């Protein structure tokens, strides 16, 4: 479970194993049952309608999600025009490829800050005022 979530490098780190052992064994079952029952947070609807810029970053080898499903979403306002895949990373992309992940995240922060200054100066974001 630790390797799936955080990558092979985390296998020797006891705090992660301890966290997995402490997790209620029913957590995954409840999460899946909730999603099947339609009790999710409506993430797809939000992604298709929000004027807030979204950065979607996944590892290209993520075994926990369907990258085809992510690619099928018609994002309303996705940064850089499409989801970003980081080569050689799985589900724990932030741990497995920390330097690359942080580089992307900092670029996204710069983008958001530049757009924020337009709003603060009374400029138009071209899709509504997402800081309201």
PDB file of N, CA and C in Angstrom, residues 36-83:
ATOM      1  N   UNK A  36     -19.761   5.039  -5.659  1.00  0.00           N
ATOM      2  CA  UNK A  36     -20.737   4.261  -6.428  1.00  0.00           C
ATOM      3  C   UNK A  36     -22.155   4.778  -6.166  1.00  0.00           C
ATOM      4  N   UNK A  37     -22.407   5.225  -4.935  1.00  0.00           N
ATOM      5  CA  UNK A  37     -23.731   5.743  -4.577  1.00  0.00           C
ATOM      6  C   UNK A  37     -23.950   7.175  -5.061  1.00  0.00           C
ATOM      7  N   UNK A  38     -22.949   7.749  -5.694  1.00  0.00           N
ATOM      8  CA  UNK A  38     -23.084   9.116  -6.194  1.00  0.00           C
ATOM      9  C   UNK A  38     -22.902  10.171  -5.131  1.00  0.00           C
ATOM     10  N   UNK A  39     -22.222   9.822  -4.052  1.00  0.00           N
ATOM     11  CA  UNK A  39     -22.023  10.756  -2.950  1.00  0.00           C
ATOM     12  C   UNK A  39     -20.644  11.401  -3.011  1.00  0.00           C
ATOM     13  N   UNK A  40     -20.150  11.604  -4.221  1.00  0.00           N
ATOM     14  CA  UNK A  40     -18.835  12.224  -4.354  1.00  0.00           C
ATOM     15  C   UNK A  40     -18.975  13.739  -4.259  1.00  0.00           C
ATOM     16  N   UNK A  41     -17.902  14.433  -4.485  1.00  0.00           N
ATOM     17  CA  UNK A  41     -17.927  15.887  -4.350  1.00  0.00           C
ATOM     18  C   UNK A  41     -18.195  16.580  -5.677  1.00  0.00           C
ATOM     19  N   UNK A  42     -18.677  15.843  -6.659  1.00  0.00           N
ATOM     20  CA  UNK A  42     -19.013  16.407  -7.967  1.00  0.00           C
ATOM     21  C   UNK A  42     -17.802  17.053  -8.634  1.00  0.00           C
ATOM     22  N   UNK A  43     -16.664  16.395  -8.505  1.00  0.00           N
ATOM     23  CA  UNK A  43     -15.423  16.940  -9.048  1.00  0.00           C
ATOM     24  C   UNK A  43     -15.487  17.129 -10.562  1.00  0.00           C
ATOM     25  N   UNK A  44     -16.090  16.198 -11.273  1.00  0.00           N
ATOM     26  CA  UNK A  44     -16.160  16.316 -12.734  1.00  0.00           C
ATOM     27  C   UNK A  44     -16.960  17.556 -13.118  1.00  0.00           C
ATOM     28  N   UNK A  45     -18.100  17.782 -12.463  1.00  0.00           N
ATOM     29  CA  UNK A  45     -18.919  18.965 -12.743  1.00  0.00           C
ATOM     30  C   UNK A  45     -18.117  20.238 -12.493  1.00  0.00           C
ATOM     31  N   UNK A  46     -17.413  20.272 -11.383  1.00  0.00           N
ATOM     32  CA  UNK A  46     -16.610  21.447 -11.041  1.00  0.00           C
ATOM     33  C   UNK A  46     -15.525  21.665 -12.095  1.00  0.00           C
ATOM     34  N   UNK A  47     -14.838  20.602 -12.470  1.00  0.00           N
ATOM     35  CA  UNK A  47     -13.765  20.713 -13.464  1.00  0.00           C
ATOM     36  C   UNK A  47     -14.298  21.213 -14.810  1.00  0.00           C
ATOM     37  N   UNK A  48     -15.543  20.866 -15.136  1.00  0.00           N
ATOM     38  CA  UNK A  48     -16.129  21.254 -16.417  1.00  0.00           C
ATOM     39  C   UNK A  48     -16.731  22.660 -16.400  1.00  0.00           C
ATOM     40  N   UNK A  49     -16.906  23.242 -15.213  1.00  0.00           N
ATOM     41  CA  UNK A  49     -17.618  24.521 -15.146  1.00  0.00           C
ATOM     42  C   UNK A  49     -16.878  25.654 -14.447  1.00  0.00           C
ATOM     43  N   UNK A  50     -15.828  25.361 -13.712  1.00  0.00           N
ATOM     44  CA  UNK A  50     -15.189  26.402 -12.913  1.00  0.00           C
ATOM     45  C   UNK A  50     -14.402  27.400 -13.759  1.00  0.00           C
ATOM     46  N   UNK A  51     -14.402  28.629 -13.301  1.00  0.00           N
ATOM     47  CA  UNK A  51     -13.554  29.636 -13.940  1.00  0.00           C
ATOM     48  C   UNK A  51     -12.203  29.721 -13.229  1.00  0.00           C
ATOM     49  N   UNK A  52     -12.054  28.973 -12.163  1.00  0.00           N
ATOM     50  CA  UNK A  52     -10.788  28.938 -11.424  1.00  0.00           C
ATOM     51  C   UNK A  52      -9.793  28.065 -12.191  1.00  0.00           C
ATOM     52  N   UNK A  53      -8.595  28.559 -12.446  1.00  0.00           N
ATOM     53  CA  UNK A  53      -7.603  27.741 -13.150  1.00  0.00           C
ATOM     54  C   UNK A  53      -7.248  26.477 -12.357  1.00  0.00           C
ATOM     55  N   UNK A  54      -7.189  25.360 -13.050  1.00  0.00           N
ATOM     56  CA  UNK A  54      -6.827  24.085 -12.423  1.00  0.00           C
ATOM     57  C   UNK A  54      -5.514  23.576 -12.997  1.00  0.00           C
ATOM     58  N   UNK A  55      -4.643  23.124 -12.126  1.00  0.00           N
ATOM     59  CA  UNK A  55      -3.440  22.413 -12.549  1.00  0.00           C
ATOM     60  C   UNK A  55      -3.670  20.948 -12.193  1.00  0.00           C
ATOM     61  N   UNK A  56      -3.663  20.084 -13.184  1.00  0.00           N
ATOM     62  CA  UNK A  56      -3.862  18.648 -12.971  1.00  0.00           C
ATOM     63  C   UNK A  56      -2.536  17.973 -13.281  1.00  0.00           C
ATOM     64  N   UNK A  57      -1.925  17.385 -12.247  1.00  0.00           N
ATOM     65  CA  UNK A  57      -0.597  16.793 -12.372  1.00  0.00           C
ATOM     66  C   UNK A  57      -0.670  15.337 -11.911  1.00  0.00           C
ATOM     67  N   UNK A  58      -0.309  14.430 -12.796  1.00  0.00           N
ATOM     68  CA  UNK A  58      -0.311  13.006 -12.477  1.00  0.00           C
ATOM     69  C   UNK A  58       1.007  12.380 -12.887  1.00  0.00           C
ATOM     70  N   UNK A  59       1.335  11.263 -12.237  1.00  0.00           N
ATOM     71  CA  UNK A  59       2.453  10.453 -12.683  1.00  0.00           C
ATOM     72  C   UNK A  59       2.003   9.594 -13.851  1.00  0.00           C
ATOM     73  N   UNK A  60       2.863   9.419 -14.844  1.00  0.00           N
ATOM     74  CA  UNK A  60       2.471   8.637 -16.025  1.00  0.00           C
ATOM     75  C   UNK A  60       2.235   7.163 -15.705  1.00  0.00           C
ATOM     76  N   UNK A  61       2.749   6.697 -14.565  1.00  0.00           N
ATOM     77  CA  UNK A  61       2.594   5.290 -14.176  1.00  0.00           C
ATOM     78  C   UNK A  61       1.684   5.134 -12.971  1.00  0.00           C
ATOM     79  N   UNK A  62       0.763   6.070 -12.782  1.00  0.00           N
ATOM     80  CA  UNK A  62      -0.119   6.040 -11.612  1.00  0.00           C
ATOM     81  C   UNK A  62      -1.079   4.862 -11.710  1.00  0.00           C
ATOM     82  N   UNK A  63      -0.951   3.876 -10.799  1.00  0.00           N
ATOM     83  CA  UNK A  63      -1.831   2.716 -10.859  1.00  0.00           C
ATOM     84  C   UNK A  63      -3.173   2.941 -10.177  1.00  0.00           C
ATOM     85  N   UNK A  64      -3.333   4.082  -9.506  1.00  0.00           N
ATOM     86  CA  UNK A  64      -4.527   4.314  -8.695  1.00  0.00           C
ATOM     87  C   UNK A  64      -5.632   5.055  -9.439  1.00  0.00           C
ATOM     88  N   UNK A  65      -5.336   5.625 -10.593  1.00  0.00           N
ATOM     89  CA  UNK A  65      -6.350   6.358 -11.341  1.00  0.00           C
ATOM     90  C   UNK A  65      -6.311   5.947 -12.808  1.00  0.00           C
ATOM     91  N   UNK A  66      -7.359   6.275 -13.516  1.00  0.00           N
ATOM     92  CA  UNK A  66      -7.395   6.037 -14.962  1.00  0.00           C
ATOM     93  C   UNK A  66      -6.995   7.336 -15.657  1.00  0.00           C
ATOM     94  N   UNK A  67      -5.817   7.344 -16.239  1.00  0.00           N
ATOM     95  CA  UNK A  67      -5.369   8.534 -16.959  1.00  0.00           C
ATOM     96  C   UNK A  67      -6.259   8.792 -18.177  1.00  0.00           C
ATOM     97  N   UNK A  68      -6.808   7.730 -18.777  1.00  0.00           N
ATOM     98  CA  UNK A  68      -7.745   7.919 -19.882  1.00  0.00           C
ATOM     99  C   UNK A  68      -8.988   8.669 -19.401  1.00  0.00           C
ATOM    100  N   UNK A  69      -9.441   8.348 -18.205  1.00  0.00           N
ATOM    101  CA  UNK A  69     -10.593   9.057 -17.636  1.00  0.00           C
ATOM    102  C   UNK A  69     -10.249  10.536 -17.426  1.00  0.00           C
ATOM    103  N   UNK A  70      -9.096  10.809 -16.853  1.00  0.00           N
ATOM    104  CA  UNK A  70      -8.665  12.203 -16.647  1.00  0.00           C
ATOM    105  C   UNK A  70      -8.632  12.921 -17.987  1.00  0.00           C
ATOM    106  N   UNK A  71      -8.109  12.269 -19.013  1.00  0.00           N
ATOM    107  CA  UNK A  71      -8.021  12.874 -20.340  1.00  0.00           C
ATOM    108  C   UNK A  71      -9.390  13.093 -20.975  1.00  0.00           C
ATOM    109  N   UNK A  72     -10.403  12.358 -20.533  1.00  0.00           N
ATOM    110  CA  UNK A  72     -11.738  12.481 -21.128  1.00  0.00           C
ATOM    111  C   UNK A  72     -12.525  13.668 -20.573  1.00  0.00           C
ATOM    112  N   UNK A  73     -12.063  14.256 -19.510  1.00  0.00           N
ATOM    113  CA  UNK A  73     -12.779  15.374 -18.895  1.00  0.00           C
ATOM    114  C   UNK A  73     -12.608  16.627 -19.745  1.00  0.00           C
ATOM    115  N   UNK A  74     -13.706  17.295 -19.986  1.00  0.00           N
ATOM    116  CA  UNK A  74     -13.694  18.546 -20.747  1.00  0.00           C
ATOM    117  C   UNK A  74     -13.515  19.695 -19.754  1.00  0.00           C
ATOM    118  N   UNK A  75     -12.265  19.937 -19.364  1.00  0.00           N
ATOM    119  CA  UNK A  75     -11.964  20.963 -18.372  1.00  0.00           C
ATOM    120  C   UNK A  75     -12.330  22.353 -18.897  1.00  0.00           C
ATOM    121  N   UNK A  76     -12.964  23.149 -18.051  1.00  0.00           N
ATOM    122  CA  UNK A  76     -13.335  24.512 -18.430  1.00  0.00           C
ATOM    123  C   UNK A  76     -12.136  25.448 -18.414  1.00  0.00           C
ATOM    124  N   UNK A  77     -11.218  25.212 -17.499  1.00  0.00           N
ATOM    125  CA  UNK A  77     -10.121  26.171 -17.321  1.00  0.00           C
ATOM    126  C   UNK A  77      -8.863  25.467 -16.836  1.00  0.00           C
ATOM    127  N   UNK A  78      -8.350  24.562 -17.652  1.00  0.00           N
ATOM    128  CA  UNK A  78      -7.160  23.812 -17.239  1.00  0.00           C
ATOM    129  C   UNK A  78      -5.899  24.550 -17.680  1.00  0.00           C
ATOM    130  N   UNK A  79      -5.011  24.703 -16.735  1.00  0.00           N
ATOM    131  CA  UNK A  79      -3.745  25.390 -16.980  1.00  0.00           C
ATOM    132  C   UNK A  79      -2.915  24.589 -17.971  1.00  0.00           C
ATOM    133  N   UNK A  80      -2.303  25.253 -18.888  1.00  0.00           N
ATOM    134  CA  UNK A  80      -1.468  24.681 -19.942  1.00  0.00           C
ATOM    135  C   UNK A  80      -2.243  23.809 -20.924  1.00  0.00           C
ATOM    136  N   UNK A  81      -3.586  23.900 -20.897  1.00  0.00           N
ATOM    137  CA  UNK A  81      -4.410  23.276 -21.920  1.00  0.00           C
ATOM    138  C   UNK A  81      -4.711  21.799 -21.768  1.00  0.00           C
ATOM    139  N   UNK A  82      -4.028  21.098 -20.859  1.00  0.00           N
ATOM    140  CA  UNK A  82      -4.268  19.663 -20.682  1.00  0.00           C
ATOM    141  C   UNK A  82      -3.618  19.194 -19.381  1.00  0.00           C
ATOM    142  N   UNK A  83      -4.051  18.017 -18.891  1.00  0.00           N
ATOM    143  CA  UNK A  83      -3.393  17.474 -17.698  1.00  0.00           C
ATOM    144  C   UNK A  83      -1.899  17.250 -17.950  1.00  0.00           C
TER     145      UNK A  83
END
